[in-house]
XYZ file of N, CA and C in Angstrom:
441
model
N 112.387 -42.089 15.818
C 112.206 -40.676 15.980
C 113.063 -40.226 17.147
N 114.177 -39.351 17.114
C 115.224 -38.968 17.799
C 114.566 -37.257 18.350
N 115.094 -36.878 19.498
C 115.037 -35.412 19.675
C 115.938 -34.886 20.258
N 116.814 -34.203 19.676
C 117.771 -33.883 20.504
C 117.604 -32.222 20.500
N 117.952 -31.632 21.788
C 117.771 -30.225 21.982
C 116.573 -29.643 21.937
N 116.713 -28.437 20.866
C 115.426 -28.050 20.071
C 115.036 -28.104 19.168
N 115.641 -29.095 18.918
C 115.503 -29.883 17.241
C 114.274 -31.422 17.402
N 113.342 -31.297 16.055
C 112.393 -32.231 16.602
C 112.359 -33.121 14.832
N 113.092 -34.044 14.922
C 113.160 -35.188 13.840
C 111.873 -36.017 13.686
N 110.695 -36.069 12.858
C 109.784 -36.344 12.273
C 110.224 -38.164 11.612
N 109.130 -38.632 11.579
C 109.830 -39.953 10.685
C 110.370 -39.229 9.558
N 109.755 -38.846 8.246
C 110.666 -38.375 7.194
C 111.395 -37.092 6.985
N 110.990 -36.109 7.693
C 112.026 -34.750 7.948
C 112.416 -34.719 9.037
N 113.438 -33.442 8.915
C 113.807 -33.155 9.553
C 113.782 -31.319 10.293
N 112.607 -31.813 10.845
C 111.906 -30.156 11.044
C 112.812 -29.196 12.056
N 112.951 -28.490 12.354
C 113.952 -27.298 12.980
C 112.909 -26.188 13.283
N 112.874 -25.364 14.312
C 112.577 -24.055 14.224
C 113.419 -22.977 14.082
N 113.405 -22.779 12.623
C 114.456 -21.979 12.300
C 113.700 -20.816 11.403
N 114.167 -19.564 11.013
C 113.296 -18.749 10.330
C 113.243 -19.143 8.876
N 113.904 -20.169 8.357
C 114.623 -20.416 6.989
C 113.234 -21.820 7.068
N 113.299 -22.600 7.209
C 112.125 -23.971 7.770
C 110.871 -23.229 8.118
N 110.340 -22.280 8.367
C 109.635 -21.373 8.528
C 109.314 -20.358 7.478
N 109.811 -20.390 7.025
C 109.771 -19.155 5.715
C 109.236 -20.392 4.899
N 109.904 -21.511 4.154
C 110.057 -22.461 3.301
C 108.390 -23.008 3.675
N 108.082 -22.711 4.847
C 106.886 -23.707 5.173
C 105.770 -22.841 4.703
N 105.620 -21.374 5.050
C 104.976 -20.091 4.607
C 104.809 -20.267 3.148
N 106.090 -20.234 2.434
C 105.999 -20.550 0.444
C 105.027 -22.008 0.586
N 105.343 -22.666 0.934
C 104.770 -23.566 0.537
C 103.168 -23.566 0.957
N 102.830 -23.157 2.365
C 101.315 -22.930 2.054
C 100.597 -21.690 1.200
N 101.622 -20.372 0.824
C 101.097 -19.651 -0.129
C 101.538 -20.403 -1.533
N 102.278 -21.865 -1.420
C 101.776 -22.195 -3.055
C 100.177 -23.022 -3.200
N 100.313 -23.295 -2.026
C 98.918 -23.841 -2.054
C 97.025 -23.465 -2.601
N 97.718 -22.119 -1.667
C 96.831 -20.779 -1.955
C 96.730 -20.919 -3.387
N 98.045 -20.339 -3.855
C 98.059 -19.740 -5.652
C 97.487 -21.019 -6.595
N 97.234 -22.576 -6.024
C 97.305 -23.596 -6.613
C 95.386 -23.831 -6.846
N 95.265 -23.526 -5.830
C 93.802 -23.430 -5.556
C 93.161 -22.146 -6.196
N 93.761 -21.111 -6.545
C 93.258 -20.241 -6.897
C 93.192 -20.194 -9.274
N 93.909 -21.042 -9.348
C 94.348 -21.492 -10.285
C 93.188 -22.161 -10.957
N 93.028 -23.159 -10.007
C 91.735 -24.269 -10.593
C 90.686 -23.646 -10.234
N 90.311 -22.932 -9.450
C 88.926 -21.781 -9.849
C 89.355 -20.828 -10.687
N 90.078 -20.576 -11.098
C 89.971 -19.667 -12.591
C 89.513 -20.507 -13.621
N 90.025 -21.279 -13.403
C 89.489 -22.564 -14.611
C 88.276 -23.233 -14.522
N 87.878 -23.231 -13.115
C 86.471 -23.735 -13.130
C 85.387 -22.827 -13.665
N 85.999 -21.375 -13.388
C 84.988 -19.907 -13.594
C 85.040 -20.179 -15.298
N 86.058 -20.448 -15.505
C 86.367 -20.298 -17.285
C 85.711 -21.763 -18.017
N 85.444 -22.573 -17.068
C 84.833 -23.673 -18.061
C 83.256 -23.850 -18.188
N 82.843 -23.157 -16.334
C 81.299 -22.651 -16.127
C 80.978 -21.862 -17.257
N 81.404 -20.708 -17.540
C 81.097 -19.212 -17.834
C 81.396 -19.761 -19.574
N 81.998 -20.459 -20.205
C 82.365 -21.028 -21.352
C 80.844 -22.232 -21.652
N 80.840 -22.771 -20.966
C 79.513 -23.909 -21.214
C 78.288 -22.798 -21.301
N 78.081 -22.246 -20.473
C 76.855 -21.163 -20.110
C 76.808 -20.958 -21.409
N 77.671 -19.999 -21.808
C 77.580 -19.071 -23.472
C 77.435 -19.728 -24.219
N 78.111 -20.881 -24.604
C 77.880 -21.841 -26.084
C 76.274 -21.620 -26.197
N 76.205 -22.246 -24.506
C 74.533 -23.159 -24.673
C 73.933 -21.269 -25.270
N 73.772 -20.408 -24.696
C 73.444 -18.849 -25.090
C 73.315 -18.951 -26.366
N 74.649 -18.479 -26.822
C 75.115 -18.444 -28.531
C 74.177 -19.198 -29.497
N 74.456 -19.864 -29.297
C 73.572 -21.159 -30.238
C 72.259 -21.114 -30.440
N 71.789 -20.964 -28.781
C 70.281 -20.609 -28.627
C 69.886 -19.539 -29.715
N 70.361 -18.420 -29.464
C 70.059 -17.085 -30.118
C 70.296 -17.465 -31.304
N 71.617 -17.592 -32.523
C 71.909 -17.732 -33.430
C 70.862 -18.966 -34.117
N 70.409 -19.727 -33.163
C 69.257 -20.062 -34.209
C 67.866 -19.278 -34.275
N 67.637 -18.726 -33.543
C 66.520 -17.637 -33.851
C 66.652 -16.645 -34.634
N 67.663 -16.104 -35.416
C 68.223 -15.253 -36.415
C 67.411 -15.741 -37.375
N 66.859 -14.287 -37.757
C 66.241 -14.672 -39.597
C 67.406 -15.298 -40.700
N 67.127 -16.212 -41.146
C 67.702 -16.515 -43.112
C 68.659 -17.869 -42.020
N 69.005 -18.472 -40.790
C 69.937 -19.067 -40.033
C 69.586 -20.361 -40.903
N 70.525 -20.715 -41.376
C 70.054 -22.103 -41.328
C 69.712 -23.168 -40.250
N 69.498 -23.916 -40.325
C 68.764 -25.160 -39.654
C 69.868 -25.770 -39.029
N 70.488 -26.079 -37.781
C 72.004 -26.510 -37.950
C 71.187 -28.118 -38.271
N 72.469 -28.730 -38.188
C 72.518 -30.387 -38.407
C 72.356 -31.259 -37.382
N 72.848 -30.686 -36.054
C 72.788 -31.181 -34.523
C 72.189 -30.515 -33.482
N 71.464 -30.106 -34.012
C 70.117 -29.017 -32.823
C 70.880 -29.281 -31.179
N 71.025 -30.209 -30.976
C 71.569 -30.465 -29.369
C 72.933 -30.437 -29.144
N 73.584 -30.379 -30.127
C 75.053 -30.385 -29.943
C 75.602 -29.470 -29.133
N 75.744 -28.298 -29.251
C 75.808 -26.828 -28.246
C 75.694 -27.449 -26.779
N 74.041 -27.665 -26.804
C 73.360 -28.139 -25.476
C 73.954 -29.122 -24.835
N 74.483 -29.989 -25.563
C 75.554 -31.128 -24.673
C 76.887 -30.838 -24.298
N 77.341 -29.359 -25.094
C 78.458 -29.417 -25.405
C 79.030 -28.498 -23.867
N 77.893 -27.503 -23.761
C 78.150 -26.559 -22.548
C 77.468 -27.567 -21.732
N 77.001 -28.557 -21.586
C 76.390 -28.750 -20.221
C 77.693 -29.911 -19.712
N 78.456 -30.222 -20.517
C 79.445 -31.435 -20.696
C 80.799 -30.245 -19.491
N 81.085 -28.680 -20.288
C 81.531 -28.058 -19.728
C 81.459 -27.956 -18.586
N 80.013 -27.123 -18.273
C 79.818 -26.827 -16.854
C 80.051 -27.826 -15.667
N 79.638 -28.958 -16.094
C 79.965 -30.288 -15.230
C 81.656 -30.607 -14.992
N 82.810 -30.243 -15.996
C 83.684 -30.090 -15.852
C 84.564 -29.211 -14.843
N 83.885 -28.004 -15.151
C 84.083 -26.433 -13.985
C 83.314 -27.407 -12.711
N 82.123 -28.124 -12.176
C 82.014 -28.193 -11.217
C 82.551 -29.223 -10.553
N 83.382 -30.346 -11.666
C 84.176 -31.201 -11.045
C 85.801 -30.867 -10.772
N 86.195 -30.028 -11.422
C 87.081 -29.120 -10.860
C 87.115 -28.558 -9.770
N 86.062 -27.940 -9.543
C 86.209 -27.421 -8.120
C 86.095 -28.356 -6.966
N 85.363 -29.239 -7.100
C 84.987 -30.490 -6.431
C 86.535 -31.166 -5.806
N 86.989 -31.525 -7.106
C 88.408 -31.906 -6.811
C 89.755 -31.103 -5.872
N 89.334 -29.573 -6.371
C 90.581 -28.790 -5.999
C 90.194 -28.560 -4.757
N 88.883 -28.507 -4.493
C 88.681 -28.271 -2.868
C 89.515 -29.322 -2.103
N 89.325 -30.845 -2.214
C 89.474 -31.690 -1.930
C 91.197 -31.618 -1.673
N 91.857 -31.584 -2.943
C 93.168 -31.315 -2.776
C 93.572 -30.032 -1.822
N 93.119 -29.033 -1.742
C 93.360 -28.178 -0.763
C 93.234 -28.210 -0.037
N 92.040 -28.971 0.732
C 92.132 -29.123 2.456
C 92.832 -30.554 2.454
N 93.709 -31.182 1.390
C 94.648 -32.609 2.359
C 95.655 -31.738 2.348
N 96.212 -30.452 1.696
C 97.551 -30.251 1.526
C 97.422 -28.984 3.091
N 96.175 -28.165 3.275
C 96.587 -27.918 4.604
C 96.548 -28.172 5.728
N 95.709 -29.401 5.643
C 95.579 -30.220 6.782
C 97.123 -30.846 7.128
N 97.846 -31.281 5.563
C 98.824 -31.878 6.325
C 100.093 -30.324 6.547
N 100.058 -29.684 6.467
C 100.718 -28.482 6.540
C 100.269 -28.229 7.953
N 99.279 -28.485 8.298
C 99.187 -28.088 9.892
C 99.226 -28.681 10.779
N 99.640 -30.229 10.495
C 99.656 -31.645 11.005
C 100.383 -30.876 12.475
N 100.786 -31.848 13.460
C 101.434 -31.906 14.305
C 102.936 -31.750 14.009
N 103.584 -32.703 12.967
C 104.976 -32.559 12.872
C 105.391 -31.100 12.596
N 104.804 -30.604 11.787
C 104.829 -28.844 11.392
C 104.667 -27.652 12.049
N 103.908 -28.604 13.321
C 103.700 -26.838 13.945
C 105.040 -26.743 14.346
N 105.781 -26.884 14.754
C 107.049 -26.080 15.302
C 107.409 -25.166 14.201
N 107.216 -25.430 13.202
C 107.507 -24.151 12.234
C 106.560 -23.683 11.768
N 105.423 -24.096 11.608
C 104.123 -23.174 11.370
C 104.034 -21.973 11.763
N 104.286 -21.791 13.273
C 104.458 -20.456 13.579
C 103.034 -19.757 14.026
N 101.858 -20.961 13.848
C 100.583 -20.309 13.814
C 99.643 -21.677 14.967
N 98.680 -21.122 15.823
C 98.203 -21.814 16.852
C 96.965 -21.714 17.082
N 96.017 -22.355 16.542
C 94.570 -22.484 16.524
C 94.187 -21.447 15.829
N 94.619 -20.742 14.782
C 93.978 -19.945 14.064
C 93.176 -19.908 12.413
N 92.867 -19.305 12.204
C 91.910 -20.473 11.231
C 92.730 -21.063 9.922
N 92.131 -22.030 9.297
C 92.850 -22.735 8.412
C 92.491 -22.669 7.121
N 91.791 -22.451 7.307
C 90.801 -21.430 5.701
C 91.018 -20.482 5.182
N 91.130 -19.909 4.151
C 91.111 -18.599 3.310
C 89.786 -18.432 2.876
N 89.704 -16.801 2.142
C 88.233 -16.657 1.366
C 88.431 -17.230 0.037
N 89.329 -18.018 -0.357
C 89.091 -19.125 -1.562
C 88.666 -20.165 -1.465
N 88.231 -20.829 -0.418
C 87.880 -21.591 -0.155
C 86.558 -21.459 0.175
N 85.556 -20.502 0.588
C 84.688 -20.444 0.476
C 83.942 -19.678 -0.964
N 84.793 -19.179 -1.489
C 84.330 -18.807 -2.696
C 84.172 -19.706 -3.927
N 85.086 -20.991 -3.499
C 84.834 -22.209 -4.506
C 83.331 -22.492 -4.156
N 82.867 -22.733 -3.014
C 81.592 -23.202 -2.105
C 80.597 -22.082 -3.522
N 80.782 -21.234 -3.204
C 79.400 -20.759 -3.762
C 79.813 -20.676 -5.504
N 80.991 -20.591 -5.909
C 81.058 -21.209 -7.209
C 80.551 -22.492 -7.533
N 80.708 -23.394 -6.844
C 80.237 -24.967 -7.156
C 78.404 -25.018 -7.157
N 77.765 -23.459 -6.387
C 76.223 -23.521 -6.091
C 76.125 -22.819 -7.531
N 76.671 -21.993 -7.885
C 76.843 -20.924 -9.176
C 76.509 -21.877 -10.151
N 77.693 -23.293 -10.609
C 77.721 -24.030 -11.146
C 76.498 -24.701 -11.486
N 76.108 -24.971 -10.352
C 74.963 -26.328 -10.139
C 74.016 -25.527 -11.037
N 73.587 -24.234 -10.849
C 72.552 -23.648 -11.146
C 72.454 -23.100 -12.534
N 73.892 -23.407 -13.032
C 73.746 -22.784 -14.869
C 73.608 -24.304 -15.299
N 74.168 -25.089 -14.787
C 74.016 -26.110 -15.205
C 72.287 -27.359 -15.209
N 71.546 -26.985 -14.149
C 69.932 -27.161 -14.309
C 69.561 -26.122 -15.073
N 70.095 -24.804 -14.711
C 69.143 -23.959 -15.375
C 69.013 -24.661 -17.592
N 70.243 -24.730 -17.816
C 70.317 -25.472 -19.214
C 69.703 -26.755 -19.438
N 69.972 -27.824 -18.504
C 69.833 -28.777 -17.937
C 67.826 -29.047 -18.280
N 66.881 -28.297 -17.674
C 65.625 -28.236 -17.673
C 65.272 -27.467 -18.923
N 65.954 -26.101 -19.159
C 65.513 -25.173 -20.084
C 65.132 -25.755 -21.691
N 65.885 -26.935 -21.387
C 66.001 -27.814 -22.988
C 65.347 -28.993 -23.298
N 64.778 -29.503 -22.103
C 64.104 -30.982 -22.476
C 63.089 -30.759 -23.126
């Protein structure tokens, strides 16, 4: 690890404080953002998708003349299989999001970070938090409603 000037050589980069290394570092933690925001759409869409089947099904067999289906539980496994999906999604993407800004805020980076004890969190990150409680709770609520 070499330093010459105001230049600060990292074992594998070669970091600079420059507005260009700085900008590049900015995209890259707003891809982070957009990356995380991504897999809670998908977690909302696989929750909110399990929920309804298990719904649908419910109701549509209480319909007069319905026939009898063939797999009475099928639905019921099928959204609860979902919802567990949406909450391992989020589980995961949290996970991936705080290694990618943890290492984004590592030591080698701050010279271009540009940012100094300020917080490291967004409100997506706590909004996964109470999506994953959201989760838990369609998922017992089906979970008990059926045994």
């Amino acid at each position: 690890m070499t330093n010459t000037g105001g230049d600060r050589t990292s074992g594998r980069f070669d970091v600079r404080p420059t507005a260009t290394d700085h900008f590049a570092w900015l995209r890259t933690r707003l891809s982070i953002e957009r990356t995380m925001m991504a897999w809670v759409r998908t977690a909302v869409a696989l929750i909110g998708f399990g929920f309804s089947i298990v719904q649908f099904f419910d109701r549509l067999g209480s319909l007069d003349g319905a026939a009898p289906p063939r797999f009475p539980d099928a639905p019921r496994y099928l959204g609860l299989m979902l919802i567990s999906c949406g909450i391992l999604a989020l589980v995961i993407s949290i996970w991936q999001y705080q290694w990618g800004v943890r290492y984004l805020r590592s030591r080698e980076f701050a010279v271009i970070a540009g940012i100094e004890g300020g917080p490291s969190q967004t409100p997506v990150l706590y909004v996964s938090f109470v999506l994953i409680l959201v989760g838990l709770f369609a998922f017992f609520s089906v979970f008990f409603r059926f045994l």
